[in-house]
PDB file of C-alpha atoms and ligand atoms in Angstrom:
ATOM      1  CA  MET A  80     139.257  66.197 160.447  1.00  0.00           C
ATOM      2  CA  PRO A  81     138.448  69.787 159.174  1.00  0.00           C
ATOM      3  CA  PRO A  82     139.316  72.656 161.499  1.00  0.00           C
ATOM      4  CA  LYS A  83     136.690  73.822 164.023  1.00  0.00           C
ATOM      5  CA  ARG A  84     137.378  77.502 163.709  1.00  0.00           C
ATOM      6  CA  PHE A  85     138.548  79.894 161.013  1.00  0.00           C
ATOM      7  CA  THR A  86     140.274  83.184 161.376  1.00  0.00           C
ATOM      8  CA  ILE A  87     139.434  85.941 158.913  1.00  0.00           C
ATOM      9  CA  LEU A  88     142.041  88.662 158.545  1.00  0.00           C
ATOM     10  CA  VAL A  89     141.064  92.111 157.341  1.00  0.00           C
ATOM     11  CA  ILE A  90     144.202  93.933 156.207  1.00  0.00           C
ATOM     12  CA  PRO A  91     143.650  97.631 155.449  1.00  0.00           C
ATOM     13  CA  GLU A  92     146.048  99.633 153.258  1.00  0.00           C
ATOM     14  CA  GLY A  93     148.583 101.859 154.910  1.00  0.00           C
ATOM     15  CA  SER A  94     149.546 101.690 158.534  1.00  0.00           C
ATOM     16  CA  HIS A  95     146.141 100.818 160.010  1.00  0.00           C
ATOM     17  CA  LYS A  96     145.793  97.935 162.344  1.00  0.00           C
ATOM     18  CA  VAL A  97     145.073  94.520 160.971  1.00  0.00           C
ATOM     19  CA  ARG A  98     141.741  93.155 162.233  1.00  0.00           C
ATOM     20  CA  ARG A  99     141.174  89.540 162.867  1.00  0.00           C
ATOM     21  CA  PHE A 100     137.861  87.722 163.365  1.00  0.00           C
ATOM     22  CA  SER A 101     137.571  84.266 164.662  1.00  0.00           C
ATOM     23  CA  VAL A 102     134.568  82.367 163.289  1.00  0.00           C
ATOM     24  CA  GLU A 103     133.314  78.919 164.057  1.00  0.00           C
ATOM     25  CA  ARG A 104     133.144  76.536 161.137  1.00  0.00           C
ATOM     26  CA  VAL A 105     129.385  75.931 161.670  1.00  0.00           C
ATOM     27  CA  VAL A 106     128.636  79.651 161.596  1.00  0.00           C
ATOM     28  CA  LEU A 107     130.640  80.142 158.428  1.00  0.00           C
ATOM     29  CA  LYS A 108     128.847  77.214 156.804  1.00  0.00           C
ATOM     30  CA  ARG A 109     125.452  78.647 157.702  1.00  0.00           C
ATOM     31  CA  PHE A 110     126.515  82.046 156.456  1.00  0.00           C
ATOM     32  CA  PHE A 111     127.425  80.652 153.033  1.00  0.00           C
ATOM     33  CA  ALA A 112     124.269  78.575 152.930  1.00  0.00           C
ATOM     34  CA  VAL A 113     122.088  81.606 153.658  1.00  0.00           C
ATOM     35  CA  ALA A 114     124.076  83.738 151.186  1.00  0.00           C
ATOM     36  CA  ALA A 115     123.644  81.114 148.471  1.00  0.00           C
ATOM     37  CA  PHE A 116     119.938  80.781 149.231  1.00  0.00           C
ATOM     38  CA  LEU A 117     119.393  84.556 149.119  1.00  0.00           C
ATOM     39  CA  SER A 118     121.274  85.047 145.866  1.00  0.00           C
ATOM     40  CA  ILE A 119     119.353  82.231 144.161  1.00  0.00           C
ATOM     41  CA  GLY A 120     116.134  83.774 145.430  1.00  0.00           C
ATOM     42  CA  PHE A 121     117.214  87.150 144.143  1.00  0.00           C
ATOM     43  CA  PHE A 122     118.062  85.794 140.695  1.00  0.00           C
ATOM     44  CA  LEU A 123     114.714  84.007 140.514  1.00  0.00           C
ATOM     45  CA  LEU A 124     112.917  87.226 141.404  1.00  0.00           C
ATOM     46  CA  VAL A 125     114.797  89.211 138.755  1.00  0.00           C
ATOM     47  CA  PHE A 126     114.129  86.502 136.187  1.00  0.00           C
ATOM     48  CA  ASP A 127     110.427  86.480 137.025  1.00  0.00           C
ATOM     49  CA  TYR A 128     110.254  90.237 136.867  1.00  0.00           C
ATOM     50  CA  VAL A 129     111.845  90.347 133.397  1.00  0.00           C
ATOM     51  CA  GLN A 130     109.552  87.564 132.219  1.00  0.00           C
ATOM     52  CA  ILE A 131     106.420  89.296 133.491  1.00  0.00           C
ATOM     53  CA  ASN A 132     107.537  92.524 131.891  1.00  0.00           C
ATOM     54  CA  LEU A 133     107.994  90.815 128.521  1.00  0.00           C
ATOM     55  CA  ASP A 134     104.648  89.034 128.833  1.00  0.00           C
ATOM     56  CA  GLN A 135     102.948  92.276 129.638  1.00  0.00           C
ATOM     57  CA  LYS A 136     104.423  93.946 126.548  1.00  0.00           C
ATOM     58  CA  GLU A 137     103.331  91.001 124.414  1.00  0.00           C
ATOM     59  CA  LEU A 138      99.870  91.116 125.942  1.00  0.00           C
ATOM     60  CA  HIS A 139      99.607  94.817 125.219  1.00  0.00           C
ATOM     61  CA  ARG A 140     100.747  94.269 121.616  1.00  0.00           C
ATOM     62  CA  LEU A 141      98.208  91.456 121.157  1.00  0.00           C
ATOM     63  CA  ARG A 142      95.456  93.579 122.646  1.00  0.00           C
ATOM     64  CA  VAL A 143      96.230  96.455 120.275  1.00  0.00           C
ATOM     65  CA  GLU A 144      96.410  94.043 117.344  1.00  0.00           C
ATOM     66  CA  ASN A 145      93.166  92.405 118.350  1.00  0.00           C
ATOM     67  CA  ARG A 146      91.432  95.732 118.617  1.00  0.00           C
ATOM     68  CA  SER A 147      92.629  96.883 115.177  1.00  0.00           C
ATOM     69  CA  GLN A 148      91.602  93.561 113.647  1.00  0.00           C
ATOM     70  CA  GLY A 149      88.221  93.959 115.240  1.00  0.00           C
ATOM     71  CA  GLU A 150      87.982  97.428 113.732  1.00  0.00           C
ATOM     72  CA  ASP A 151      89.039  96.104 110.308  1.00  0.00           C
ATOM     73  CA  LEU A 152      86.397  93.400 110.488  1.00  0.00           C
ATOM     74  CA  HIS A 153      83.832  95.975 111.450  1.00  0.00           C
ATOM     75  CA  LYS A 154      84.808  98.212 108.509  1.00  0.00           C
ATOM     76  CA  LEU A 155      84.556  95.230 106.173  1.00  0.00           C
ATOM     77  CA  MET A 156      81.135  94.435 107.546  1.00  0.00           C
ATOM     78  CA  VAL A 157      80.003  98.023 106.991  1.00  0.00           C
ATOM     79  CA  LYS A 158      81.286  97.903 103.392  1.00  0.00           C
ATOM     80  CA  LEU A 159      79.423  94.672 102.764  1.00  0.00           C
ATOM     81  CA  ASP A 160      76.305  96.236 104.167  1.00  0.00           C
ATOM     82  CA  ASP A 161      76.715  99.236 101.826  1.00  0.00           C
ATOM     83  CA  LEU A 162      77.041  96.812  98.907  1.00  0.00           C
ATOM     84  CA  ARG A 163      73.911  95.041 100.042  1.00  0.00           C
ATOM     85  CA  LYS A 164      72.030  98.350 100.224  1.00  0.00           C
ATOM     86  CA  GLU A 165      73.157  99.207  96.678  1.00  0.00           C
ATOM     87  CA  LEU A 166      71.886  95.842  95.534  1.00  0.00           C
ATOM     88  CA  VAL A 167      68.549  96.485  97.247  1.00  0.00           C
ATOM     89  CA  VAL A 168      68.208  99.706  95.219  1.00  0.00           C
ATOM     90  CA  LEU A 169      69.184  97.862  92.027  1.00  0.00           C
ATOM     91  CA  ALA A 170      66.657  95.140  92.799  1.00  0.00           C
ATOM     92  CA  GLN A 171      63.938  97.749  93.328  1.00  0.00           C
ATOM     93  CA  ASN A 172      64.798  99.451  90.014  1.00  0.00           C
ATOM     94  CA  ASP A 173      64.873  96.083  88.351  1.00  0.00           C
ATOM     95  CA  ALA A 174      61.448  95.201  89.706  1.00  0.00           C
ATOM     96  CA  LYS A 175      59.983  98.435  88.303  1.00  0.00           C
ATOM     97  CA  VAL A 176      61.523  97.811  84.882  1.00  0.00           C
ATOM     98  CA  ARG A 177      60.210  94.252  84.964  1.00  0.00           C
ATOM     99  CA  VAL A 178      56.707  95.483  85.702  1.00  0.00           C
ATOM    100  CA  MET A 179      56.934  97.868  82.721  1.00  0.00           C
ATOM    101  CA  ALA A 180      58.264  95.104  80.540  1.00  0.00           C
ATOM    102  CA  LYS A 181      55.474  92.810  81.812  1.00  0.00           C
ATOM    103  CA  LEU A 182      58.019  90.184  82.802  1.00  0.00           C
ATOM    104  CA  THR A 183      56.079  88.333  85.469  1.00  0.00           C
ATOM    105  CA  LYS A 184      58.157  86.617  88.123  1.00  0.00           C
ATOM    106  CA  PRO A 185      60.234  89.046  90.127  1.00  0.00           C
ATOM    107  CA  LYS A 186      63.899  88.053  90.167  1.00  0.00           C
ATOM    108  CA  ASN A 187      64.399  88.870  93.791  1.00  0.00           C
ATOM    109  CA  ASP A 188      65.144  86.800  96.817  1.00  0.00           C
ATOM    110  CA  SER A 189      65.293  88.434 100.185  1.00  0.00           C
ATOM    111  CA  LEU A 190      68.175  90.819 100.669  1.00  0.00           C
ATOM    112  CA  ALA A 191      66.772  91.860 103.992  1.00  0.00           C
ATOM    113  CA  GLY A 192      67.843  88.483 105.356  1.00  0.00           C
ATOM    114  CA  ILE A 193      71.443  89.522 105.689  1.00  0.00           C
ATOM    115  CA  GLY A 194      72.911  92.510 107.432  1.00  0.00           C
ATOM    116  CA  GLY A 195      71.979  93.383 110.967  1.00  0.00           C
ATOM    117  CA  PRO A 196      74.436  93.741 113.821  1.00  0.00           C
ATOM    118  CA  ALA A 197      77.878  92.195 113.481  1.00  0.00           C
ATOM    119  CA  GLU A 198      78.783  89.110 115.484  1.00  0.00           C
ATOM    120  CA  ALA A 199      80.964  89.720 118.530  1.00  0.00           C
ATOM    121  CA  ASP A 200      82.819  86.399 118.316  1.00  0.00           C
ATOM    122  CA  VAL A 201      85.721  86.620 115.828  1.00  0.00           C
ATOM    123  CA  SER A 202      85.281  83.105 114.392  1.00  0.00           C
ATOM    124  CA  LYS A 203      81.578  83.793 113.932  1.00  0.00           C
ATOM    125  CA  GLN A 204      82.437  87.138 112.335  1.00  0.00           C
ATOM    126  CA  PHE A 205      84.304  85.326 109.563  1.00  0.00           C
ATOM    127  CA  ASP A 206      81.340  83.030 108.958  1.00  0.00           C
ATOM    128  CA  ASP A 207      79.111  86.064 108.934  1.00  0.00           C
ATOM    129  CA  ILE A 208      81.272  87.839 106.357  1.00  0.00           C
ATOM    130  CA  GLN A 209      81.402  84.734 104.178  1.00  0.00           C
ATOM    131  CA  ARG A 210      77.623  84.431 104.367  1.00  0.00           C
ATOM    132  CA  ARG A 211      77.171  88.062 103.372  1.00  0.00           C
ATOM    133  CA  ILE A 212      79.552  87.708 100.426  1.00  0.00           C
ATOM    134  CA  ASP A 213      77.703  84.583  99.214  1.00  0.00           C
ATOM    135  CA  THR A 214      74.341  86.322  99.377  1.00  0.00           C
ATOM    136  CA  ILE A 215      75.655  89.359  97.506  1.00  0.00           C
ATOM    137  CA  ARG A 216      77.176  87.124  94.826  1.00  0.00           C
ATOM    138  CA  ARG A 217      73.848  85.318  94.403  1.00  0.00           C
ATOM    139  CA  GLN A 218      72.108  88.654  94.078  1.00  0.00           C
ATOM    140  CA  ILE A 219      74.539  89.808  91.398  1.00  0.00           C
ATOM    141  CA  ASP A 220      73.875  86.624  89.400  1.00  0.00           C
ATOM    142  CA  LEU A 221      70.134  87.170  89.700  1.00  0.00           C
ATOM    143  CA  ARG A 222      70.490  90.787  88.568  1.00  0.00           C
ATOM    144  CA  ARG A 223      72.536  89.732  85.575  1.00  0.00           C
ATOM    145  CA  GLU A 224      69.958  87.159  84.524  1.00  0.00           C
ATOM    146  CA  SER A 225      67.205  89.690  84.996  1.00  0.00           C
ATOM    147  CA  GLN A 226      69.083  92.301  82.957  1.00  0.00           C
ATOM    148  CA  GLU A 227      69.566  89.818  80.140  1.00  0.00           C
ATOM    149  CA  GLU A 228      65.874  89.036  80.212  1.00  0.00           C
ATOM    150  CA  ILE A 229      64.978  92.736  80.072  1.00  0.00           C
ATOM    151  CA  GLN A 230      67.392  93.199  77.168  1.00  0.00           C
ATOM    152  CA  GLY A 231      65.723  90.275  75.416  1.00  0.00           C
ATOM    153  CA  PHE A 232      62.329  91.848  75.905  1.00  0.00           C
ATOM    154  CA  LEU A 233      63.546  95.182  74.545  1.00  0.00           C
ATOM    155  CA  ASN A 234      65.090  93.447  71.541  1.00  0.00           C
ATOM    156  CA  ASP A 235      61.799  91.746  70.710  1.00  0.00           C
ATOM    157  CA  GLU A 236      59.766  94.904  71.197  1.00  0.00           C
ATOM    158  CA  ARG A 237      61.667  97.305  69.006  1.00  0.00           C
ATOM    159  CA  SER A 238      63.938  97.508  66.032  1.00  0.00           C
ATOM    160  CA  LEU A 239      67.670  98.060  66.249  1.00  0.00           C
ATOM    161  CA  LEU A 240      67.086 101.354  64.466  1.00  0.00           C
ATOM    162  CA  SER A 241      64.999 102.759  67.302  1.00  0.00           C
ATOM    163  CA  ALA A 242      67.245 101.227  69.998  1.00  0.00           C
ATOM    164  CA  LYS A 243      70.548 102.550  68.684  1.00  0.00           C
ATOM    165  CA  PRO A 244      71.524 105.897  70.244  1.00  0.00           C
ATOM    166  CA  THR A 245      71.497 108.584  67.555  1.00  0.00           C
ATOM    167  CA  GLY A 246      72.175 112.311  67.661  1.00  0.00           C
ATOM    168  CA  TRP A 247      72.923 114.780  70.440  1.00  0.00           C
ATOM    169  CA  PRO A 248      71.250 114.584  73.837  1.00  0.00           C
ATOM    170  CA  VAL A 249      71.413 118.368  74.125  1.00  0.00           C
ATOM    171  CA  LYS A 250      72.035 121.367  71.889  1.00  0.00           C
ATOM    172  CA  GLY A 251      75.466 122.562  72.928  1.00  0.00           C
ATOM    173  CA  TRP A 252      79.142 122.328  72.203  1.00  0.00           C
ATOM    174  CA  LEU A 253      81.679 119.603  72.934  1.00  0.00           C
ATOM    175  CA  THR A 254      84.053 120.504  75.742  1.00  0.00           C
ATOM    176  CA  SER A 255      85.601 117.102  76.383  1.00  0.00           C
ATOM    177  CA  THR A 256      85.830 114.003  74.229  1.00  0.00           C
ATOM    178  CA  PHE A 257      85.985 110.267  74.868  1.00  0.00           C
ATOM    179  CA  GLY A 258      89.376 108.847  75.887  1.00  0.00           C
ATOM    180  CA  MET A 259      92.330 109.439  78.192  1.00  0.00           C
ATOM    181  CA  ARG A 260      92.516 112.918  79.639  1.00  0.00           C
ATOM    182  CA  ARG A 261      93.770 114.806  82.628  1.00  0.00           C
ATOM    183  CA  ASP A 262      91.156 114.800  85.380  1.00  0.00           C
ATOM    184  CA  PRO A 263      90.144 118.445  85.955  1.00  0.00           C
ATOM    185  CA  PHE A 264      89.991 117.807  89.731  1.00  0.00           C
ATOM    186  CA  THR A 265      92.937 115.550  90.528  1.00  0.00           C
ATOM    187  CA  GLY A 266      95.212 116.330  87.555  1.00  0.00           C
ATOM    188  CA  LYS A 267      95.829 112.595  87.103  1.00  0.00           C
ATOM    189  CA  ARG A 268      95.472 110.905  83.713  1.00  0.00           C
ATOM    190  CA  LYS A 269      92.169 109.069  83.638  1.00  0.00           C
ATOM    191  CA  MET A 270      89.804 107.533  81.122  1.00  0.00           C
ATOM    192  CA  HIS A 271      86.913 109.825  80.256  1.00  0.00           C
ATOM    193  CA  GLU A 272      84.171 107.396  79.340  1.00  0.00           C
ATOM    194  CA  GLY A 273      81.836 109.816  77.628  1.00  0.00           C
ATOM    195  CA  LEU A 274      81.366 113.191  76.006  1.00  0.00           C
ATOM    196  CA  ASP A 275      80.953 116.483  77.836  1.00  0.00           C
ATOM    197  CA  ILE A 276      78.495 118.757  76.087  1.00  0.00           C
ATOM    198  CA  ALA A 277      78.268 122.244  77.542  1.00  0.00           C
ATOM    199  CA  ALA A 278      74.910 124.013  77.562  1.00  0.00           C
ATOM    200  CA  ARG A 279      73.087 126.511  79.737  1.00  0.00           C
ATOM    201  CA  THR A 280      71.583 125.220  82.971  1.00  0.00           C
ATOM    202  CA  GLY A 281      67.967 124.252  82.427  1.00  0.00           C
ATOM    203  CA  THR A 282      68.373 123.322  78.743  1.00  0.00           C
ATOM    204  CA  ASP A 283      66.432 120.144  77.884  1.00  0.00           C
ATOM    205  CA  VAL A 284      68.344 116.878  77.872  1.00  0.00           C
ATOM    206  CA  ARG A 285      66.747 114.482  75.393  1.00  0.00           C
ATOM    207  CA  VAL A 286      67.071 110.732  75.247  1.00  0.00           C
ATOM    208  CA  THR A 287      68.884 109.578  72.089  1.00  0.00           C
ATOM    209  CA  ALA A 288      66.949 106.319  71.466  1.00  0.00           C
ATOM    210  CA  ASP A 289      63.763 104.516  72.519  1.00  0.00           C
ATOM    211  CA  GLY A 290      63.937 102.598  75.761  1.00  0.00           C
ATOM    212  CA  ILE A 291      62.999 102.204  79.384  1.00  0.00           C
ATOM    213  CA  VAL A 292      64.463 104.364  82.148  1.00  0.00           C
ATOM    214  CA  SER A 293      66.442 101.942  84.314  1.00  0.00           C
ATOM    215  CA  SER A 294      67.888 104.299  86.908  1.00  0.00           C
ATOM    216  CA  VAL A 295      67.322 107.818  88.209  1.00  0.00           C
ATOM    217  CA  ARG A 296      69.755 108.676  90.951  1.00  0.00           C
ATOM    218  CA  THR A 297      72.208 111.123  92.483  1.00  0.00           C
ATOM    219  CA  GLU A 298      75.849 110.146  92.748  1.00  0.00           C
ATOM    220  CA  PRO A 299      78.733 112.053  94.356  1.00  0.00           C
ATOM    221  CA  GLY A 300      80.657 112.159  91.067  1.00  0.00           C
ATOM    222  CA  TYR A 301      77.946 112.239  88.437  1.00  0.00           C
ATOM    223  CA  GLY A 302      75.406 114.239  90.393  1.00  0.00           C
ATOM    224  CA  LYS A 303      71.814 113.834  89.251  1.00  0.00           C
ATOM    225  CA  MET A 304      71.761 111.235  86.514  1.00  0.00           C
ATOM    226  CA  VAL A 305      69.412 109.222  84.308  1.00  0.00           C
ATOM    227  CA  VAL A 306      70.222 105.829  82.806  1.00  0.00           C
ATOM    228  CA  VAL A 307      68.152 104.428  79.932  1.00  0.00           C
ATOM    229  CA  GLU A 308      68.113 100.841  78.718  1.00  0.00           C
ATOM    230  CA  HIS A 309      67.499 100.530  74.975  1.00  0.00           C
ATOM    231  CA  GLY A 310      67.901  96.871  74.069  1.00  0.00           C
ATOM    232  CA  TYR A 311      70.422  95.374  71.641  1.00  0.00           C
ATOM    233  CA  GLY A 312      72.993  95.892  74.390  1.00  0.00           C
ATOM    234  CA  TYR A 313      72.667  99.712  74.350  1.00  0.00           C
ATOM    235  CA  ARG A 314      72.432 101.807  77.468  1.00  0.00           C
ATOM    236  CA  THR A 315      72.852 105.598  77.743  1.00  0.00           C
ATOM    237  CA  TYR A 316      73.819 107.808  80.710  1.00  0.00           C
ATOM    238  CA  TYR A 317      73.049 111.504  81.190  1.00  0.00           C
ATOM    239  CA  SER A 318      74.774 113.127  84.206  1.00  0.00           C
ATOM    240  CA  HIS A 319      75.289 116.390  86.167  1.00  0.00           C
ATOM    241  CA  ASN A 320      71.625 117.332  85.562  1.00  0.00           C
ATOM    242  CA  SER A 321      69.949 120.115  87.521  1.00  0.00           C
ATOM    243  CA  LYS A 322      66.655 118.186  87.334  1.00  0.00           C
ATOM    244  CA  ASN A 323      65.592 114.706  86.326  1.00  0.00           C
ATOM    245  CA  TYR A 324      62.142 114.594  84.731  1.00  0.00           C
ATOM    246  CA  VAL A 325      61.641 110.833  84.401  1.00  0.00           C
ATOM    247  CA  LYS A 326      60.967 107.900  86.741  1.00  0.00           C
ATOM    248  CA  VAL A 327      62.470 104.448  86.820  1.00  0.00           C
ATOM    249  CA  GLY A 328      60.480 102.079  84.606  1.00  0.00           C
ATOM    250  CA  GLN A 329      59.166 104.894  82.402  1.00  0.00           C
ATOM    251  CA  ARG A 330      59.098 104.215  78.647  1.00  0.00           C
ATOM    252  CA  VAL A 331      60.777 106.896  76.570  1.00  0.00           C
ATOM    253  CA  LYS A 332      60.947 107.657  72.862  1.00  0.00           C
ATOM    254  CA  ARG A 333      63.964 109.173  71.121  1.00  0.00           C
ATOM    255  CA  GLY A 334      63.867 112.942  71.591  1.00  0.00           C
ATOM    256  CA  ASP A 335      61.793 112.837  74.786  1.00  0.00           C
ATOM    257  CA  ARG A 336      62.830 115.351  77.418  1.00  0.00           C
ATOM    258  CA  ILE A 337      64.305 113.413  80.359  1.00  0.00           C
ATOM    259  CA  ALA A 338      66.302 115.986  82.340  1.00  0.00           C
ATOM    260  CA  ALA A 339      67.579 119.560  82.523  1.00  0.00           C
ATOM    261  CA  VAL A 340      71.247 120.457  82.068  1.00  0.00           C
ATOM    262  CA  GLY A 341      73.010 121.309  85.307  1.00  0.00           C
ATOM    263  CA  ASN A 342      76.220 121.347  87.283  1.00  0.00           C
ATOM    264  CA  THR A 343      75.554 118.727  89.992  1.00  0.00           C
ATOM    265  CA  GLY A 344      78.187 116.290  91.246  1.00  0.00           C
ATOM    266  CA  ARG A 345      81.859 116.727  90.385  1.00  0.00           C
ATOM    267  CA  SER A 346      81.481 119.227  87.568  1.00  0.00           C
ATOM    268  CA  THR A 347      83.321 122.392  86.603  1.00  0.00           C
ATOM    269  CA  GLY A 348      80.474 124.001  84.706  1.00  0.00           C
ATOM    270  CA  SER A 349      77.015 123.472  83.341  1.00  0.00           C
ATOM    271  CA  HIS A 350      77.170 120.474  80.980  1.00  0.00           C
ATOM    272  CA  VAL A 351      75.874 116.988  80.198  1.00  0.00           C
ATOM    273  CA  HIS A 352      78.213 114.071  80.643  1.00  0.00           C
ATOM    274  CA  TYR A 353      76.837 111.680  78.019  1.00  0.00           C
ATOM    275  CA  GLU A 354      77.848 108.021  77.944  1.00  0.00           C
ATOM    276  CA  ILE A 355      76.894 105.132  75.713  1.00  0.00           C
ATOM    277  CA  ARG A 356      77.577 101.577  76.789  1.00  0.00           C
ATOM    278  CA  LEU A 357      77.344  98.658  74.431  1.00  0.00           C
ATOM    279  CA  ASN A 358      77.078  95.339  76.285  1.00  0.00           C
ATOM    280  CA  GLY A 359      78.344  97.041  79.408  1.00  0.00           C
ATOM    281  CA  LEU A 360      81.428  98.625  77.821  1.00  0.00           C
ATOM    282  CA  PRO A 361      81.746 102.362  77.233  1.00  0.00           C
ATOM    283  CA  VAL A 362      81.964 103.279  73.535  1.00  0.00           C
ATOM    284  CA  ASN A 363      82.801 106.596  71.910  1.00  0.00           C
ATOM    285  CA  PRO A 364      79.490 108.498  71.653  1.00  0.00           C
ATOM    286  CA  LYS A 365      80.949 110.721  68.922  1.00  0.00           C
ATOM    287  CA  LYS A 366      80.346 107.893  66.444  1.00  0.00           C
ATOM    288  CA  TYR A 367      76.637 108.022  67.304  1.00  0.00           C
ATOM    289  CA  LEU A 368      76.070 111.780  67.008  1.00  0.00           C
TER     290      LEU A 368
HETATM  291 ZN1   ZN B 200      82.394 113.961  81.457  1.00  0.00          ZN
END
């Protein structure tokens, strides 16, 4: 039989009186039960609190991550759209050259079909991106085929002699040659894929072989530029012009005036940046002067 009552002694230090409390067993039992209950409750609360705090941090991290991924996807989509727009311009140029070359069927399927607003759903966004990439790839293949066909036409129409770039595009003096050099803007070593020929602004730039103008455009680096397709794999580029005198699709004969020397784009003075590409690869124009 356990005792009915307990006596609790409180003994202070020094000469203070000892206190004694008499407690019933039932009361003491209840007290411990309640104490145990409260402390378990307290621990559960603390545990919950810590857990919620951690979850919240995780949630915040995921939200931030999600947002930045969304932004990345959006940037990618914008880049793809820029690519598509470039291809549209190329396709338009191509069509003009094809008309000049009397090549009938236009090598062009709809590029307008893709683009438009980006999907909101992430899984759909990936599909969307994949679809855009596929369309762009198809377009590039079509352009390549078309370019080969145009080259073929040019080969049939004229002799290698008239298609091969010959002589200087402008009367001037060489200021930079073909090959590795220090970039005048960034100071980094970089391939210079053409010749720089300095001349006074407004001086005539003349095409160095017969051909068809395949591009007339303005680029941030090259400024106003003209590209001429000659056949036999030859293509010439004339950049930094102050004026372009020709239109895409126009036939030109060696020596025809196509532009005026200038200082447009990334240029440190009035000059022509002259490039020759043979089968798409830059070659040293000095060998063709
Ligand atoms: Zn140059």
